[in-house]
Short mmCIF file of C-alpha atoms in Angstrom, two decimals:
data_model
loop_
_atom_site.label_atom_id
_atom_site.label_comp_id
_atom_site.label_asym_id
_atom_site.label_seq_id
_atom_site.Cartn_x
_atom_site.Cartn_y
_atom_site.Cartn_z
CA MET D 1 -9.69 2.56 35.57
CA LEU D 2 -7.21 2.98 33.86
CA ILE D 3 -7.82 5.45 30.02
CA GLU D 4 -5.09 6.62 27.90
CA ARG D 5 -5.91 7.99 24.47
CA ILE D 6 -2.77 6.99 22.01
CA TYR D 7 -3.00 9.97 19.38
CA ASP D 8 -2.22 9.43 15.64
CA GLU D 9 -0.89 13.60 15.04
CA ASP D 10 -0.81 12.90 11.19
CA LEU D 11 -4.22 11.32 10.89
CA ALA D 12 -5.11 12.87 13.91
CA GLN D 13 -6.61 9.78 15.02
CA ALA D 14 -7.50 8.78 19.06
CA SER D 15 -7.41 4.86 20.08
CA TYR D 16 -8.25 4.21 23.82
CA PHE D 17 -6.61 1.54 25.40
CA ILE D 18 -8.56 1.02 28.69
CA GLY D 19 -8.01 -1.55 32.04
CA CYS D 20 -8.84 -3.17 35.00
CA GLN D 21 -6.43 -2.53 37.15
CA ARG D 22 -7.69 -5.30 39.84
CA LEU D 23 -7.94 -7.41 37.33
CA GLY D 24 -4.80 -6.48 34.91
CA GLU D 25 -7.02 -6.94 31.85
CA ALA D 26 -7.34 -4.25 29.41
CA ILE D 27 -10.04 -3.94 26.32
CA VAL D 28 -8.08 -1.30 23.66
CA VAL D 29 -10.86 0.60 20.63
CA ASP D 30 -10.21 1.95 17.50
CA PRO D 31 -6.15 0.03 17.35
CA ARG D 32 -4.22 1.39 14.28
CA ARG D 33 -2.25 -1.18 12.59
CA ASP D 34 1.42 -0.77 14.06
CA ILE D 35 -0.56 -2.61 17.45
CA ALA D 36 3.35 -1.25 19.35
CA PRO D 37 2.25 1.65 21.28
CA TYR D 38 -1.15 -0.91 22.58
CA LEU D 39 1.18 -3.94 23.70
CA THR D 40 3.84 -1.13 25.63
CA LEU D 41 1.04 0.54 27.45
CA ALA D 42 -0.68 -3.02 28.39
CA ALA D 43 3.45 -4.46 30.02
CA ALA D 44 4.13 -1.07 31.43
CA ASN D 45 0.56 -1.27 33.45
CA GLY D 46 1.39 -5.42 33.44
CA MET D 47 -2.27 -6.41 32.14
CA LYS D 48 -2.90 -8.47 29.48
CA ILE D 49 -4.94 -6.76 25.91
CA THR D 50 -8.41 -9.20 26.77
CA ALA D 51 -10.69 -7.77 23.80
CA VAL D 52 -10.31 -5.49 21.16
CA THR D 53 -13.29 -3.78 19.87
CA GLU D 54 -14.37 -0.45 17.03
CA THR D 55 -16.80 1.88 16.99
CA HIS D 56 -17.30 1.46 12.73
CA ILE D 57 -16.06 -0.31 9.56
CA HIS D 58 -13.05 3.20 9.77
CA ALA D 59 -12.26 5.10 6.00
CA ASP D 60 -9.46 7.32 6.95
CA TYR D 61 -6.72 4.64 8.03
CA LEU D 62 -6.71 0.90 8.14
CA SER D 63 -7.65 -0.49 11.76
CA GLY D 64 -5.24 -2.89 13.55
CA THR D 65 -7.79 -4.49 15.21
CA ARG D 66 -7.56 -7.88 13.92
CA GLU D 67 -3.77 -7.53 14.17
CA LEU D 68 -4.05 -7.16 17.50
CA ALA D 69 -5.99 -9.98 18.27
CA ALA D 70 -3.71 -12.41 16.92
CA ASN D 71 -0.47 -11.21 18.55
CA THR D 72 -2.34 -11.26 21.83
CA GLY D 73 -5.16 -13.45 21.35
CA ALA D 74 -7.49 -11.36 22.69
CA ALA D 75 -11.37 -11.86 21.33
CA ILE D 76 -12.82 -10.22 19.00
CA TYR D 77 -15.83 -7.29 19.11
CA VAL D 78 -17.79 -6.20 16.41
CA SER D 79 -20.65 -4.08 15.46
CA GLY D 80 -23.55 -6.51 14.18
CA GLU D 81 -25.94 -3.38 13.44
CA GLY D 82 -26.41 -1.30 10.31
CA GLY D 83 -27.77 -3.97 8.29
CA ALA D 84 -27.03 -6.53 5.94
CA ASP D 85 -24.28 -3.85 3.83
CA TRP D 86 -22.64 -3.35 6.71
CA GLN D 87 -21.85 -6.21 8.62
CA TYR D 88 -17.70 -7.21 8.96
CA GLY D 89 -16.41 -10.41 6.53
CA PHE D 90 -14.19 -11.72 9.56
CA ASP D 91 -15.01 -13.73 12.37
CA GLY D 92 -15.87 -11.92 15.79
CA GLU D 93 -18.66 -11.69 18.56
CA ARG D 94 -20.92 -8.74 16.92
CA LEU D 95 -22.52 -6.43 19.24
CA HIS D 96 -26.15 -4.36 19.41
CA ASP D 97 -27.06 -1.71 21.13
CA GLY D 98 -27.35 -2.55 24.46
CA ASP D 99 -24.78 -5.32 25.11
CA ALA D 100 -22.02 -5.45 27.22
CA ILE D 101 -18.33 -6.09 27.87
CA THR D 102 -16.87 -6.42 31.14
CA ILE D 103 -13.47 -6.73 31.63
CA GLY D 104 -13.33 -7.05 35.24
CA ASN D 105 -14.77 -3.62 37.47
CA LEU D 106 -15.30 -2.09 34.11
CA THR D 107 -18.40 -2.72 31.74
CA VAL D 108 -18.55 -0.99 28.09
CA LYS D 109 -21.34 -0.85 26.82
CA ALA D 110 -22.06 -1.15 22.94
CA LEU D 111 -24.52 1.87 21.60
CA HIS D 112 -26.20 1.93 18.69
CA THR D 113 -25.52 5.90 17.16
CA PRO D 114 -26.00 5.67 12.87
CA GLY D 115 -25.08 8.72 11.30
CA HIS D 116 -21.61 8.98 10.30
CA THR D 117 -21.45 5.38 8.98
CA PRO D 118 -24.95 3.20 9.37
CA GLU D 119 -23.22 0.81 11.71
CA HIS D 120 -21.63 2.98 14.01
CA LEU D 121 -21.24 1.98 17.93
CA SER D 122 -20.42 4.28 20.47
CA TYR D 123 -19.12 2.58 23.59
CA LEU D 124 -21.10 3.89 27.32
CA VAL D 125 -18.00 2.63 30.23
CA THR D 126 -18.63 2.66 33.90
CA ASP D 127 -16.63 1.17 36.22
CA GLY D 128 -18.21 -0.92 38.36
CA ALA D 129 -15.37 0.13 41.45
CA PHE D 130 -16.83 3.17 42.41
CA THR D 131 -20.40 3.62 40.63
CA ASP D 132 -23.21 1.86 39.17
CA GLN D 133 -23.48 4.79 36.38
CA PRO D 134 -21.47 5.21 33.47
CA GLY D 135 -19.29 8.07 33.67
CA TYR D 136 -17.35 7.50 30.33
CA LEU D 137 -18.60 7.65 26.26
CA LEU D 138 -16.03 6.56 23.93
CA SER D 139 -18.24 8.25 20.94
CA GLY D 140 -15.85 7.23 17.51
CA ASP D 141 -17.20 9.09 15.11
CA PHE D 142 -20.24 10.09 16.02
CA VAL D 143 -19.54 13.24 18.42
CA PHE D 144 -16.37 14.91 18.15
CA ALA D 145 -15.34 17.82 20.87
CA GLY D 146 -17.38 20.76 18.72
CA ASP D 147 -18.16 18.47 16.26
CA LEU D 148 -19.90 16.01 14.16
CA GLY D 149 -19.30 13.83 12.05
CA ARG D 150 -20.02 13.32 8.74
CA PRO D 151 -23.00 11.62 7.22
CA ASP D 152 -21.31 12.34 3.96
CA LEU D 153 -18.49 9.53 2.87
CA LEU D 154 -20.71 6.76 2.60
CA ASP D 155 -21.49 9.02 -0.90
CA GLU D 156 -17.86 9.84 -1.81
CA ALA D 157 -15.92 6.80 -0.33
CA ALA D 158 -18.13 3.91 -0.52
CA GLY D 159 -20.05 4.43 -4.03
CA GLY D 160 -23.19 4.96 -2.52
CA LEU D 161 -26.25 7.47 -4.03
CA ASP D 162 -27.07 10.11 -2.12
CA THR D 163 -26.88 8.64 0.80
CA ARG D 164 -25.82 11.18 3.18
CA PHE D 165 -29.62 13.11 3.22
CA GLU D 166 -30.35 9.42 6.03
CA GLY D 167 -26.44 9.30 6.69
CA ALA D 168 -28.30 13.20 8.78
CA ARG D 169 -31.38 12.20 9.52
CA GLN D 170 -29.54 9.28 11.36
CA MET D 171 -27.10 11.75 12.71
CA PHE D 172 -29.95 13.49 14.63
CA ALA D 173 -31.54 10.92 15.89
CA SER D 174 -28.78 9.62 17.11
CA LEU D 175 -27.85 12.68 19.13
CA ARG D 176 -32.06 12.73 20.72
CA ASP D 177 -32.06 9.72 21.82
CA LYS D 178 -28.09 8.01 22.48
CA PHE D 179 -26.68 11.04 23.18
CA LEU D 180 -28.39 14.04 24.54
CA THR D 181 -30.42 10.88 27.09
CA LEU D 182 -26.78 11.08 29.20
CA PRO D 183 -25.60 12.80 32.68
CA ASP D 184 -24.10 15.79 31.44
CA TYR D 185 -21.22 15.05 33.01
CA VAL D 186 -20.03 11.78 30.90
CA GLN D 187 -17.17 12.51 29.11
CA VAL D 188 -17.25 12.02 25.40
CA PHE D 189 -14.05 10.36 24.34
CA PRO D 190 -13.86 11.18 20.46
CA GLY D 191 -12.12 9.49 17.77
CA HIS D 192 -10.35 11.82 16.13
CA GLY D 193 -9.03 15.67 16.49
CA ALA D 194 -8.66 18.78 14.03
CA GLY D 195 -7.19 17.75 11.18
CA SER D 196 -9.16 15.11 10.16
CA ALA D 197 -10.91 13.87 7.03
CA CYS D 198 -14.15 12.36 9.08
CA GLY D 199 -15.91 16.02 9.75
CA LYS D 200 -15.04 19.97 9.38
CA ALA D 201 -14.81 21.51 12.42
CA LEU D 202 -13.20 19.13 15.08
CA GLY D 203 -11.85 20.52 17.48
CA ALA D 204 -7.88 20.15 18.65
CA ILE D 205 -8.82 19.18 22.00
CA PRO D 206 -8.77 15.69 23.08
CA SER D 207 -11.97 15.27 25.36
CA SER D 208 -15.11 16.97 26.03
CA THR D 209 -18.57 16.23 28.01
CA VAL D 210 -22.45 15.99 27.71
CA GLY D 211 -23.43 19.15 28.84
CA TYR D 212 -20.31 21.21 27.64
CA GLU D 213 -21.54 19.93 23.93
CA ARG D 214 -25.04 19.86 24.89
CA LEU D 215 -24.90 24.01 25.84
CA TYR D 216 -22.04 25.46 23.19
CA SER D 217 -22.21 22.69 19.68
CA TRP D 218 -23.15 24.01 16.72
CA TRP D 219 -25.44 21.43 16.52
CA GLY D 220 -27.43 22.41 20.46
CA ARG D 221 -29.86 24.89 19.39
CA TYR D 222 -30.81 22.74 16.35
CA LEU D 223 -31.31 19.93 18.58
CA GLU D 224 -33.26 22.24 21.12
CA ALA D 225 -35.70 23.42 17.95
CA ASN D 226 -36.81 20.14 17.00
CA ASP D 227 -35.54 21.53 13.49
CA GLU D 228 -34.58 17.92 11.84
CA GLN D 229 -33.82 20.50 7.98
CA GLY D 230 -32.16 22.96 10.20
CA PHE D 231 -30.34 20.78 11.81
CA ILE D 232 -29.52 18.53 8.23
CA ASN D 233 -28.67 21.75 5.59
CA GLU D 234 -25.81 22.85 8.36
CA LEU D 235 -24.17 19.39 8.99
CA LEU D 236 -23.99 18.42 4.88
CA ASP D 237 -23.07 21.88 4.13
CA GLY D 238 -19.18 22.57 3.48
CA GLN D 239 -17.86 19.23 4.77
CA PRO D 240 -13.94 18.53 2.99
CA GLU D 241 -13.55 16.23 -0.03
CA ALA D 242 -13.39 12.66 0.67
CA HIS D 243 -9.92 11.54 0.10
CA ALA D 244 -9.28 9.11 -3.03
CA TYR D 245 -8.22 6.15 -0.30
CA PHE D 246 -11.19 6.02 2.32
CA ALA D 247 -13.07 3.85 -0.28
CA ARG D 248 -9.32 1.26 0.16
CA MET D 249 -10.31 2.26 3.46
CA LYS D 250 -13.38 0.93 3.74
CA HIS D 251 -12.71 -2.39 2.03
CA GLN D 252 -10.57 -3.65 3.38
CA ASN D 253 -11.37 -2.94 6.80
CA ARG D 254 -14.31 -4.32 6.07
CA GLN D 255 -13.76 -7.76 5.07
CA GLY D 256 -10.43 -7.79 7.62
CA PRO D 257 -7.02 -5.97 6.69
CA ALA D 258 -4.15 -8.74 6.24
CA ILE D 259 -2.67 -10.12 9.37
CA MET D 260 1.22 -8.56 9.16
CA GLY D 261 3.23 -10.44 12.43
CA GLU D 262 6.27 -9.31 13.57
CA LEU D 263 8.00 -6.76 10.76
CA ASP D 264 11.71 -7.48 9.84
CA PRO D 265 13.79 -4.42 10.70
CA LEU D 266 14.60 -2.35 7.48
CA GLN D 267 17.79 -3.26 5.65
CA VAL D 268 20.16 -0.52 4.35
CA LEU D 269 20.88 -1.16 0.55
CA PRO D 270 23.62 -0.70 -1.67
CA ALA D 271 23.34 2.27 -4.27
CA ALA D 272 24.02 0.48 -6.77
CA ASP D 273 21.29 -2.84 -6.48
CA VAL D 274 18.91 0.00 -5.79
CA ALA D 275 20.07 1.28 -9.16
CA ALA D 276 19.62 -1.99 -11.21
CA ARG D 277 15.85 -1.93 -9.34
CA LEU D 278 14.75 0.90 -10.40
CA GLU D 279 16.44 -0.07 -13.99
CA ASN D 280 14.80 -2.97 -14.31
CA ARG D 281 11.34 -1.08 -12.67
CA ALA D 282 11.70 -3.30 -9.45
CA ALA D 283 11.20 -1.07 -7.01
CA THR D 284 10.01 3.25 -6.55
CA PHE D 285 11.98 5.56 -4.88
CA VAL D 286 10.37 7.25 -2.22
CA ASP D 287 11.98 10.52 -1.32
CA THR D 288 11.55 11.39 1.94
CA ARG D 289 12.65 14.98 3.03
CA GLY D 290 11.45 18.23 2.58
CA VAL D 291 10.90 20.39 -0.70
CA ALA D 292 13.58 22.45 -0.27
CA ASP D 293 16.55 19.35 -0.51
CA LEU D 294 14.18 17.44 -2.91
CA HIS D 295 13.78 20.10 -5.67
CA GLN D 296 17.61 20.23 -5.41
CA GLY D 297 17.79 16.90 -6.67
CA THR D 298 15.87 13.11 -6.59
CA VAL D 299 16.24 10.21 -8.57
CA PRO D 300 13.92 10.74 -11.75
CA GLY D 301 10.58 9.01 -10.73
CA ALA D 302 10.90 9.46 -6.87
CA LEU D 303 8.03 9.57 -4.74
CA HIS D 304 7.75 12.96 -2.36
CA ILE D 305 6.72 11.42 0.69
CA PRO D 306 7.86 13.53 3.21
CA ALA D 307 8.50 12.10 6.49
CA GLY D 308 7.43 13.27 10.29
CA GLY D 309 4.37 15.10 9.10
CA LYS D 310 1.38 13.94 7.79
CA THR D 311 3.42 10.86 6.12
CA ALA D 312 0.30 7.80 6.03
CA SER D 313 -1.99 11.01 4.19
CA PHE D 314 0.71 12.32 1.97
CA GLY D 315 1.92 8.32 1.04
CA ALA D 316 -1.66 7.35 0.68
CA TRP D 317 -1.97 11.14 -2.29
CA ALA D 318 1.11 8.90 -3.98
CA VAL D 319 0.37 5.56 -3.77
CA ASN D 320 -1.72 2.38 -4.65
CA PRO D 321 -1.07 -0.41 -2.97
CA GLU D 322 -4.35 -2.28 -4.78
CA SER D 323 -2.50 -1.28 -8.49
CA ALA D 324 -1.14 -3.10 -11.60
CA ASP D 325 1.77 -0.73 -11.61
CA ALA D 326 2.96 -0.96 -7.76
CA ARG D 327 6.38 -2.16 -6.46
CA PRO D 328 8.37 -2.24 -3.35
CA LEU D 329 9.49 0.64 -2.22
CA ILE D 330 13.14 1.94 -0.92
CA LEU D 331 13.29 4.87 1.11
CA LEU D 332 14.92 7.53 1.36
CA ALA D 333 15.88 7.99 4.93
CA THR D 334 18.19 10.03 7.46
CA ASP D 335 18.97 6.13 9.51
CA GLN D 336 17.07 2.83 9.72
CA GLN D 337 15.61 4.29 12.54
CA GLN D 338 13.51 6.95 10.01
CA ALA D 339 12.89 4.33 8.43
CA HIS D 340 11.12 2.47 10.80
CA ASP D 341 8.85 5.70 11.24
CA VAL D 342 8.58 6.02 7.71
CA ARG D 343 7.07 2.14 7.29
CA ASP D 344 4.75 2.50 10.26
CA SER D 345 3.56 5.17 8.96
CA LEU D 346 2.84 3.58 6.14
CA VAL D 347 1.21 0.53 7.24
CA ARG D 348 -1.42 2.84 9.07
CA VAL D 349 -2.93 3.53 6.07
CA GLY D 350 -1.57 -0.25 3.54
CA ILE D 351 0.94 0.32 2.83
CA ASP D 352 2.70 -2.58 2.75
CA ASP D 353 5.61 -3.52 0.43
CA PHE D 354 8.71 -2.22 1.51
CA ALA D 355 12.07 -3.57 0.03
CA GLY D 356 14.77 -1.54 2.22
CA PHE D 357 15.98 2.00 1.93
CA ILE D 358 19.56 3.83 1.17
CA THR D 359 20.48 7.14 4.05
CA SER D 360 21.96 8.85 0.74
CA LEU D 361 21.29 9.21 -3.62
CA ASP D 362 25.21 9.60 -4.08
CA GLY D 363 25.39 6.54 -6.84
CA LEU D 364 22.15 6.87 -8.55
CA PRO D 365 20.64 9.11 -10.99
CA GLN D 366 20.44 12.78 -10.31
CA ALA D 367 17.24 15.76 -11.83
CA ALA D 368 16.30 18.53 -10.34
CA PRO D 369 12.62 18.93 -10.64
CA ALA D 370 10.88 20.87 -12.92
CA THR D 371 9.46 24.49 -11.74
CA ILE D 372 7.94 27.35 -12.66
CA SER D 373 8.12 31.05 -11.36
CA ALA D 374 4.39 33.03 -11.19
CA THR D 375 5.87 35.59 -13.90
CA GLU D 376 7.13 32.97 -15.96
CA LEU D 377 3.63 31.25 -15.83
CA ASP D 378 1.89 34.05 -18.02
CA SER D 379 3.50 33.08 -20.28
CA PHE D 380 3.97 29.22 -20.44
CA ASP D 381 2.30 27.16 -22.78
CA ALA D 382 0.24 24.59 -20.44
CA ALA D 383 -2.14 22.35 -20.71
CA MET D 384 -2.98 22.98 -17.83
CA VAL D 385 -2.96 25.12 -14.45
CA LEU D 386 -3.21 22.16 -11.36
CA ASP D 387 -4.35 23.80 -8.80
CA VAL D 388 -4.32 20.74 -6.10
CA ARG D 389 -5.91 22.57 -2.83
CA ALA D 390 -9.08 22.05 -1.56
CA ARG D 391 -11.92 23.65 -2.98
CA THR D 392 -12.59 25.84 -0.38
CA GLU D 393 -9.34 27.66 0.04
CA HIS D 394 -9.68 27.41 -4.33
CA ALA D 395 -12.90 29.85 -3.93
CA GLU D 396 -10.96 31.83 -1.76
CA GLY D 397 -8.78 32.59 -4.35
CA SER D 398 -6.60 31.02 -7.49
CA ILE D 399 -5.23 31.48 -10.15
CA PRO D 400 -7.20 32.07 -13.51
CA GLY D 401 -8.13 29.17 -15.42
CA SER D 402 -6.71 26.59 -12.87
CA HIS D 403 -8.61 23.48 -12.19
CA GLN D 404 -9.11 22.24 -8.99
CA LEU D 405 -8.72 19.32 -8.19
CA HIS D 406 -7.62 17.63 -4.10
CA GLY D 407 -4.06 16.07 -3.99
CA GLY D 408 -6.05 13.03 -2.15
CA ARG D 409 -7.76 12.94 -5.70
CA VAL D 410 -5.45 12.98 -8.53
CA LEU D 411 -4.02 9.92 -8.71
CA TRP D 412 -8.27 8.29 -9.38
CA ASN D 413 -8.77 10.71 -11.56
CA LEU D 414 -6.60 11.58 -13.66
CA ASP D 415 -9.10 11.59 -16.60
CA GLN D 416 -9.99 14.63 -15.38
CA LEU D 417 -5.72 15.50 -16.74
CA PRO D 418 -4.55 16.38 -19.98
CA ALA D 419 -3.11 13.01 -21.99
CA GLU D 420 -0.42 15.45 -23.44
CA GLY D 421 1.00 18.77 -22.58
CA LYS D 422 2.38 20.21 -19.84
CA ILE D 423 0.79 20.79 -16.36
CA VAL D 424 2.01 23.23 -14.14
CA ALA D 425 0.97 22.39 -9.82
CA TYR D 426 -0.14 24.60 -7.41
CA CYS D 427 -0.61 24.55 -3.88
CA ALA D 428 -1.02 26.51 -0.60
CA SER D 429 2.81 25.59 0.18
CA GLY D 430 4.71 24.02 -2.21
CA MET D 431 4.69 20.95 -0.46
CA ARG D 432 1.20 19.25 -1.98
CA SER D 433 1.75 20.03 -5.46
CA SER D 434 5.46 18.22 -5.08
CA ILE D 435 3.74 15.28 -3.12
CA VAL D 436 1.16 15.33 -6.37
CA GLY D 437 4.18 16.65 -9.06
CA ASN D 438 6.29 13.55 -7.68
CA ALA D 439 3.20 10.79 -8.45
CA LEU D 440 2.91 12.12 -11.50
CA ARG D 441 5.81 12.15 -12.73
CA ASN D 442 5.65 8.56 -11.60
CA ALA D 443 2.95 7.74 -13.77
CA GLY D 444 3.64 9.11 -17.19
CA TYR D 445 2.99 12.65 -16.94
CA ASP D 446 4.61 16.12 -17.37
CA VAL D 447 4.86 17.90 -14.36
CA VAL D 448 6.12 21.55 -13.64
CA GLU D 449 5.74 23.02 -9.95
CA LEU D 450 4.79 26.45 -9.26
CA GLU D 451 7.64 28.05 -7.29
CA GLY D 452 6.61 29.57 -4.22
CA ALA D 453 3.82 28.16 -5.23
CA TYR D 454 -0.08 30.07 -4.64
CA PRO D 455 1.25 33.17 -2.55
CA ALA D 456 4.32 33.56 -5.26
CA TRP D 457 1.53 34.13 -7.75
CA ALA D 458 -0.85 36.46 -5.84
CA ALA D 459 2.32 38.47 -4.80
CA ALA D 460 3.21 39.10 -8.31
CA HIS D 461 -0.47 39.69 -9.70
CA ALA D 462 -0.85 42.13 -6.79
CA SER D 463 -2.36 45.41 -8.06
#
């Protein structure tokens, strides 16, 4: 048996390629939308991908299940659990608790483990070449290394009302009746790692075991004492804000993401062409450089989506592809490879429309984004000082009178911003406020960024 973990550092998301070496067949679990890594793995191991499945309707990225099936001819398997409100809207075999997929000597058994979502499945894998007992659990967003999937995303991102409490009760029951009934040696491979917004304290290690989580997880003591209410209280306390784009992911993943097919190479565009498109509002310019470079000057109205880091996450903060004002993106990139890397990241969150790229600002209008120093802020006439950090960061220290609104929620909560006047934006390093600031400028707001971010203000006002 072959198990390969394909990990996206940006979204802290793991998918799994599981193959039967005897038969030369494989199944992929929770694929992302840019499917090249799975095709490469299959070719390198002389395998054919014959099945593809997912643990649940994802909120933080766009599923590649349909994309991979269309490319390979693989059979699609999705959850049939969760009731009428949580049924997928595209074709595929529905799995229920106890159903199994067979790949050569391998058995992949579905376990209904609601809590994070009502339809959630985990997959228990048995390598029949060695034993008839399961050895591996693909736990999706059920059990992470050191944490659990949050049960409040349906309230935060799917329009639910107080569903978190029932989700937390379901999580308790899933742990008691499913997870803790497994042998301690079963290896646990979760769907996310540290940095994911799908939990509050995920570990960075790639896997765990049932026994380790039983003994050392924060929730183990509540299960041992059968303290459901204590468990619910701690599970729900301190969950991070959900990004606004999660609602779009939930809807698209349930209905079935559009199949892209093989993407054409992005072409470099002449500066005159780019200038004309921008002048006619036929495209949106995306600056992928770091904050320091961008602050030296960029195209007026440009979005800021840095390359090489949290590109997908930050892209989903700055671009709403469902907006009536959405336009094709023109990327500023060092070369075609970087442009393709940025595109691959953005398609993972459903940002698909690209006009091409350009390697230089030469020949384009340029302006430096407005900034203000920490000392100037004291006497500055701002309509709002906007803190785009998380609420936990804001609570630990903030500029007095500032309004906290997580950067991933700003464009979807414009009613919280003043219609007129200058907005001073800040974060912890300048990165997040640059991304939000440029997105708001693109939307017509007058935004000034705080130089040196919050640390500069704190240092200037230290007693």
